[in-house]
Amino acid sequence: MRLLILGTGGMANQHAARFKAIEGVSVVGGVDVVPERLAAFCTEHGIANHFASLEEALAWGEFDAVANVTPDSIHHPTTLQAIAAGKHVFCEKPLATDAVKAMEMTEAIERAGKVGMVNFTYRNSPALQKGRQMVLAGEIGAVRHVEASHLQSWLVGRHWGDWKSESKWLWRLSKKHGSNGALGDIGIHIVDFASYGSGLDVAHVFARLKTFNKAPGDRIGEYDLDANDSFTMNVDFTNGAIGTIQATRTAAGQMDQLRLRVYGETGSVEMIYDTGTSTLRACLGEDVHTATWRDLPFDPVETNYQRFVQAVRAGKTQEPSFRRAANIQKVLDKAIASDLSHADEALGT
């Protein structure tokens, strides 16, 4: 498989390294509007072909698939261009900045018969995959209650750099730069994590979004710091279970932790991803009567990168698909609507 990487910012390095490590995959080109960044990226990863635009790369055309690692608001137009040119697409999350655009992309790639997958990176957690299997197998009985959180702290700590002076972080705080804040950035991960891990779909959302004062006048240079920093959601699931889903960038002491607890009528399971480390715990059987939790083993799982390559070779999309990402985006859109209306919002069809 010949791969083009579109956008050569920070996350693109992960794409290049992961795809190049898969046998039979060649990263044959890079695209970026910033020449210096493009040149440095291609040199680092040994990529021969450099393009200043996607149009230029498509005119060349000597590739099978595109890894779209552009900013969120650019995913929609560039992915549609790639689909129109007959390319498979592996897109960074979110698929688009709203569900209407995400569904347009989904329908376009399905009509074209091409593989379209989205990089929900925390699907790579073996604890999540094993925990989901347990829930779907009925090991905790019917699900009754779900609690999920995604906690980061880069607004209060400098472990990933100084957000006040680095554009790669500042754009994430600014609506006019295409950010939907914590909801759009990490909310999409924890909603997918909670829904996928519990095996349930969200039916209703009641949400609160919060933006904190972080600089004089809520502005640094060209960046208006108006995107949300934290959110909470109360949700109903389609099976009648209820749950809470929350995320923040202000959780001091938590670098990057996703935690999901799924409580069933006969037991419970907890899935944790914490800055590269996965943990799976459960309270099952007789342990329910003593409230005893035990750590459980799990096996390694294939990554999204590996699944995408397999999907392209087989000509059949695997999960997480464009359609899955579009449906998760519907939940985020309803969360924004709920925050404005101060009311419960139904997902509908």
JSON list of N, CA, C and O in Angstrom, two decimals, residues 318-343:
[
{"chain": "A", "resi": 318, "resn": "GLN", "atom": "N", "xyz": [-13.10, -1.47, 8.13]},
{"chain": "A", "resi": 318, "resn": "GLN", "atom": "CA", "xyz": [-13.22, -1.96, 9.50]},
{"chain": "A", "resi": 318, "resn": "GLN", "atom": "C", "xyz": [-13.58, -0.78, 10.41]},
{"chain": "A", "resi": 318, "resn": "GLN", "atom": "O", "xyz": [-13.60, 0.38, 9.99]},
{"chain": "A", "resi": 319, "resn": "GLU", "atom": "N", "xyz": [-13.86, -1.09, 11.66]},
{"chain": "A", "resi": 319, "resn": "GLU", "atom": "CA", "xyz": [-14.11, -0.04, 12.65]},
{"chain": "A", "resi": 319, "resn": "GLU", "atom": "C", "xyz": [-12.79, 0.44, 13.25]},
{"chain": "A", "resi": 319, "resn": "GLU", "atom": "O", "xyz": [-11.85, -0.35, 13.36]},
{"chain": "A", "resi": 320, "resn": "PRO", "atom": "N", "xyz": [-12.72, 1.73, 13.63]},
{"chain": "A", "resi": 320, "resn": "PRO", "atom": "CA", "xyz": [-13.77, 2.74, 13.62]},
{"chain": "A", "resi": 320, "resn": "PRO", "atom": "C", "xyz": [-13.96, 3.38, 12.24]},
{"chain": "A", "resi": 320, "resn": "PRO", "atom": "O", "xyz": [-13.00, 3.90, 11.66]},
{"chain": "A", "resi": 321, "resn": "SER", "atom": "N", "xyz": [-15.16, 3.33, 11.74]},
{"chain": "A", "resi": 321, "resn": "SER", "atom": "CA", "xyz": [-15.50, 3.78, 10.40]},
{"chain": "A", "resi": 321, "resn": "SER", "atom": "C", "xyz": [-15.93, 5.24, 10.38]},
{"chain": "A", "resi": 321, "resn": "SER", "atom": "O", "xyz": [-16.19, 5.85, 11.43]},
{"chain": "A", "resi": 322, "resn": "PHE", "atom": "N", "xyz": [-16.03, 5.80, 9.18]},
{"chain": "A", "resi": 322, "resn": "PHE", "atom": "CA", "xyz": [-16.57, 7.15, 9.03]},
{"chain": "A", "resi": 322, "resn": "PHE", "atom": "C", "xyz": [-17.97, 7.22, 9.65]},
{"chain": "A", "resi": 322, "resn": "PHE", "atom": "O", "xyz": [-18.31, 8.21, 10.31]},
{"chain": "A", "resi": 323, "resn": "ARG", "atom": "N", "xyz": [-18.80, 6.21, 9.41]},
{"chain": "A", "resi": 323, "resn": "ARG", "atom": "CA", "xyz": [-20.17, 6.25, 9.93]},
{"chain": "A", "resi": 323, "resn": "ARG", "atom": "C", "xyz": [-20.18, 6.29, 11.45]},
{"chain": "A", "resi": 323, "resn": "ARG", "atom": "O", "xyz": [-20.97, 6.99, 12.06]},
{"chain": "A", "resi": 324, "resn": "ARG", "atom": "N", "xyz": [-19.31, 5.52, 12.05]},
{"chain": "A", "resi": 324, "resn": "ARG", "atom": "CA", "xyz": [-19.21, 5.54, 13.52]},
{"chain": "A", "resi": 324, "resn": "ARG", "atom": "C", "xyz": [-18.83, 6.94, 14.00]},
{"chain": "A", "resi": 324, "resn": "ARG", "atom": "O", "xyz": [-19.43, 7.48, 14.93]},
{"chain": "A", "resi": 325, "resn": "ALA", "atom": "N", "xyz": [-17.84, 7.55, 13.35]},
{"chain": "A", "resi": 325, "resn": "ALA", "atom": "CA", "xyz": [-17.39, 8.89, 13.75]},
{"chain": "A", "resi": 325, "resn": "ALA", "atom": "C", "xyz": [-18.48, 9.92, 13.55]},
{"chain": "A", "resi": 325, "resn": "ALA", "atom": "O", "xyz": [-18.64, 10.85, 14.36]},
{"chain": "A", "resi": 326, "resn": "ALA", "atom": "N", "xyz": [-19.27, 9.79, 12.48]},
{"chain": "A", "resi": 326, "resn": "ALA", "atom": "CA", "xyz": [-20.37, 10.72, 12.23]},
{"chain": "A", "resi": 326, "resn": "ALA", "atom": "C", "xyz": [-21.43, 10.59, 13.32]},
{"chain": "A", "resi": 326, "resn": "ALA", "atom": "O", "xyz": [-22.00, 11.59, 13.78]},
{"chain": "A", "resi": 327, "resn": "ASN", "atom": "N", "xyz": [-21.71, 9.37, 13.75]},
{"chain": "A", "resi": 327, "resn": "ASN", "atom": "CA", "xyz": [-22.70, 9.17, 14.81]},
{"chain": "A", "resi": 327, "resn": "ASN", "atom": "C", "xyz": [-22.22, 9.71, 16.16]},
{"chain": "A", "resi": 327, "resn": "ASN", "atom": "O", "xyz": [-23.01, 10.26, 16.93]},
{"chain": "A", "resi": 328, "resn": "ILE", "atom": "N", "xyz": [-20.93, 9.58, 16.44]},
{"chain": "A", "resi": 328, "resn": "ILE", "atom": "CA", "xyz": [-20.38, 10.18, 17.66]},
{"chain": "A", "resi": 328, "resn": "ILE", "atom": "C", "xyz": [-20.45, 11.70, 17.56]},
{"chain": "A", "resi": 328, "resn": "ILE", "atom": "O", "xyz": [-20.75, 12.39, 18.55]},
{"chain": "A", "resi": 329, "resn": "GLN", "atom": "N", "xyz": [-20.20, 12.25, 16.38]},
{"chain": "A", "resi": 329, "resn": "GLN", "atom": "CA", "xyz": [-20.29, 13.70, 16.19]},
{"chain": "A", "resi": 329, "resn": "GLN", "atom": "C", "xyz": [-21.69, 14.21, 16.47]},
{"chain": "A", "resi": 329, "resn": "GLN", "atom": "O", "xyz": [-21.88, 15.33, 16.96]},
{"chain": "A", "resi": 330, "resn": "LYS", "atom": "N", "xyz": [-22.71, 13.41, 16.18]},
{"chain": "A", "resi": 330, "resn": "LYS", "atom": "CA", "xyz": [-24.09, 13.79, 16.49]},
{"chain": "A", "resi": 330, "resn": "LYS", "atom": "C", "xyz": [-24.26, 14.02, 17.99]},
{"chain": "A", "resi": 330, "resn": "LYS", "atom": "O", "xyz": [-24.96, 14.95, 18.41]},
{"chain": "A", "resi": 331, "resn": "VAL", "atom": "N", "xyz": [-23.62, 13.18, 18.80]},
{"chain": "A", "resi": 331, "resn": "VAL", "atom": "CA", "xyz": [-23.70, 13.34, 20.26]},
{"chain": "A", "resi": 331, "resn": "VAL", "atom": "C", "xyz": [-23.06, 14.67, 20.67]},
{"chain": "A", "resi": 331, "resn": "VAL", "atom": "O", "xyz": [-23.63, 15.41, 21.50]},
{"chain": "A", "resi": 332, "resn": "LEU", "atom": "N", "xyz": [-21.92, 15.00, 20.08]},
{"chain": "A", "resi": 332, "resn": "LEU", "atom": "CA", "xyz": [-21.25, 16.26, 20.41]},
{"chain": "A", "resi": 332, "resn": "LEU", "atom": "C", "xyz": [-22.08, 17.46, 19.98]},
{"chain": "A", "resi": 332, "resn": "LEU", "atom": "O", "xyz": [-22.18, 18.45, 20.71]},
{"chain": "A", "resi": 333, "resn": "ASP", "atom": "N", "xyz": [-22.69, 17.38, 18.80]},
{"chain": "A", "resi": 333, "resn": "ASP", "atom": "CA", "xyz": [-23.54, 18.47, 18.34]},
{"chain": "A", "resi": 333, "resn": "ASP", "atom": "C", "xyz": [-24.72, 18.68, 19.28]},
{"chain": "A", "resi": 333, "resn": "ASP", "atom": "O", "xyz": [-25.11, 19.82, 19.59]},
{"chain": "A", "resi": 334, "resn": "LYS", "atom": "N", "xyz": [-25.30, 17.57, 19.75]},
{"chain": "A", "resi": 334, "resn": "LYS", "atom": "CA", "xyz": [-26.42, 17.68, 20.67]},
{"chain": "A", "resi": 334, "resn": "LYS", "atom": "C", "xyz": [-25.97, 18.22, 22.03]},
{"chain": "A", "resi": 334, "resn": "LYS", "atom": "O", "xyz": [-26.73, 18.91, 22.72]},
{"chain": "A", "resi": 335, "resn": "ALA", "atom": "N", "xyz": [-24.75, 17.93, 22.43]},
{"chain": "A", "resi": 335, "resn": "ALA", "atom": "CA", "xyz": [-24.21, 18.49, 23.67]},
{"chain": "A", "resi": 335, "resn": "ALA", "atom": "C", "xyz": [-24.12, 20.01, 23.58]},
{"chain": "A", "resi": 335, "resn": "ALA", "atom": "O", "xyz": [-24.45, 20.73, 24.53]},
{"chain": "A", "resi": 336, "resn": "ILE", "atom": "N", "xyz": [-23.64, 20.51, 22.44]},
{"chain": "A", "resi": 336, "resn": "ILE", "atom": "CA", "xyz": [-23.57, 21.96, 22.23]},
{"chain": "A", "resi": 336, "resn": "ILE", "atom": "C", "xyz": [-24.96, 22.56, 22.25]},
{"chain": "A", "resi": 336, "resn": "ILE", "atom": "O", "xyz": [-25.20, 23.60, 22.89]},
{"chain": "A", "resi": 337, "resn": "ALA", "atom": "N", "xyz": [-25.91, 21.90, 21.59]},
{"chain": "A", "resi": 337, "resn": "ALA", "atom": "CA", "xyz": [-27.30, 22.39, 21.57]},
{"chain": "A", "resi": 337, "resn": "ALA", "atom": "C", "xyz": [-27.90, 22.39, 22.97]},
{"chain": "A", "resi": 337, "resn": "ALA", "atom": "O", "xyz": [-28.61, 23.32, 23.37]},
{"chain": "A", "resi": 338, "resn": "SER", "atom": "N", "xyz": [-27.60, 21.35, 23.75]},
{"chain": "A", "resi": 338, "resn": "SER", "atom": "CA", "xyz": [-28.12, 21.26, 25.11]},
{"chain": "A", "resi": 338, "resn": "SER", "atom": "C", "xyz": [-27.58, 22.36, 26.01]},
{"chain": "A", "resi": 338, "resn": "SER", "atom": "O", "xyz": [-28.30, 22.94, 26.82]},
{"chain": "A", "resi": 339, "resn": "ASP", "atom": "N", "xyz": [-26.29, 22.67, 25.85]},
{"chain": "A", "resi": 339, "resn": "ASP", "atom": "CA", "xyz": [-25.70, 23.74, 26.63]},
{"chain": "A", "resi": 339, "resn": "ASP", "atom": "C", "xyz": [-26.36, 25.09, 26.34]},
{"chain": "A", "resi": 339, "resn": "ASP", "atom": "O", "xyz": [-26.55, 25.90, 27.24]},
{"chain": "A", "resi": 340, "resn": "LEU", "atom": "N", "xyz": [-26.75, 25.29, 25.11]},
{"chain": "A", "resi": 340, "resn": "LEU", "atom": "CA", "xyz": [-27.42, 26.54, 24.72]},
{"chain": "A", "resi": 340, "resn": "LEU", "atom": "C", "xyz": [-28.88, 26.57, 25.17]},
{"chain": "A", "resi": 340, "resn": "LEU", "atom": "O", "xyz": [-29.39, 27.60, 25.61]},
{"chain": "A", "resi": 341, "resn": "SER", "atom": "N", "xyz": [-29.56, 25.43, 25.05]},
{"chain": "A", "resi": 341, "resn": "SER", "atom": "CA", "xyz": [-30.99, 25.37, 25.35]},
{"chain": "A", "resi": 341, "resn": "SER", "atom": "C", "xyz": [-31.29, 25.10, 26.81]},
{"chain": "A", "resi": 341, "resn": "SER", "atom": "O", "xyz": [-32.42, 25.32, 27.26]},
{"chain": "A", "resi": 342, "resn": "HIS", "atom": "N", "xyz": [-30.28, 24.64, 27.55]},
{"chain": "A", "resi": 342, "resn": "HIS", "atom": "CA", "xyz": [-30.46, 24.19, 28.94]},
{"chain": "A", "resi": 342, "resn": "HIS", "atom": "C", "xyz": [-31.54, 23.12, 29.03]},
{"chain": "A", "resi": 342, "resn": "HIS", "atom": "O", "xyz": [-32.33, 23.08, 29.96]},
{"chain": "A", "resi": 343, "resn": "ALA", "atom": "N", "xyz": [-31.57, 22.26, 28.01]},
{"chain": "A", "resi": 343, "resn": "ALA", "atom": "CA", "xyz": [-32.59, 21.21, 27.95]},
{"chain": "A", "resi": 343, "resn": "ALA", "atom": "C", "xyz": [-31.98, 19.91, 27.45]},
{"chain": "A", "resi": 343, "resn": "ALA", "atom": "O", "xyz": [-30.90, 19.90, 26.86]}
]
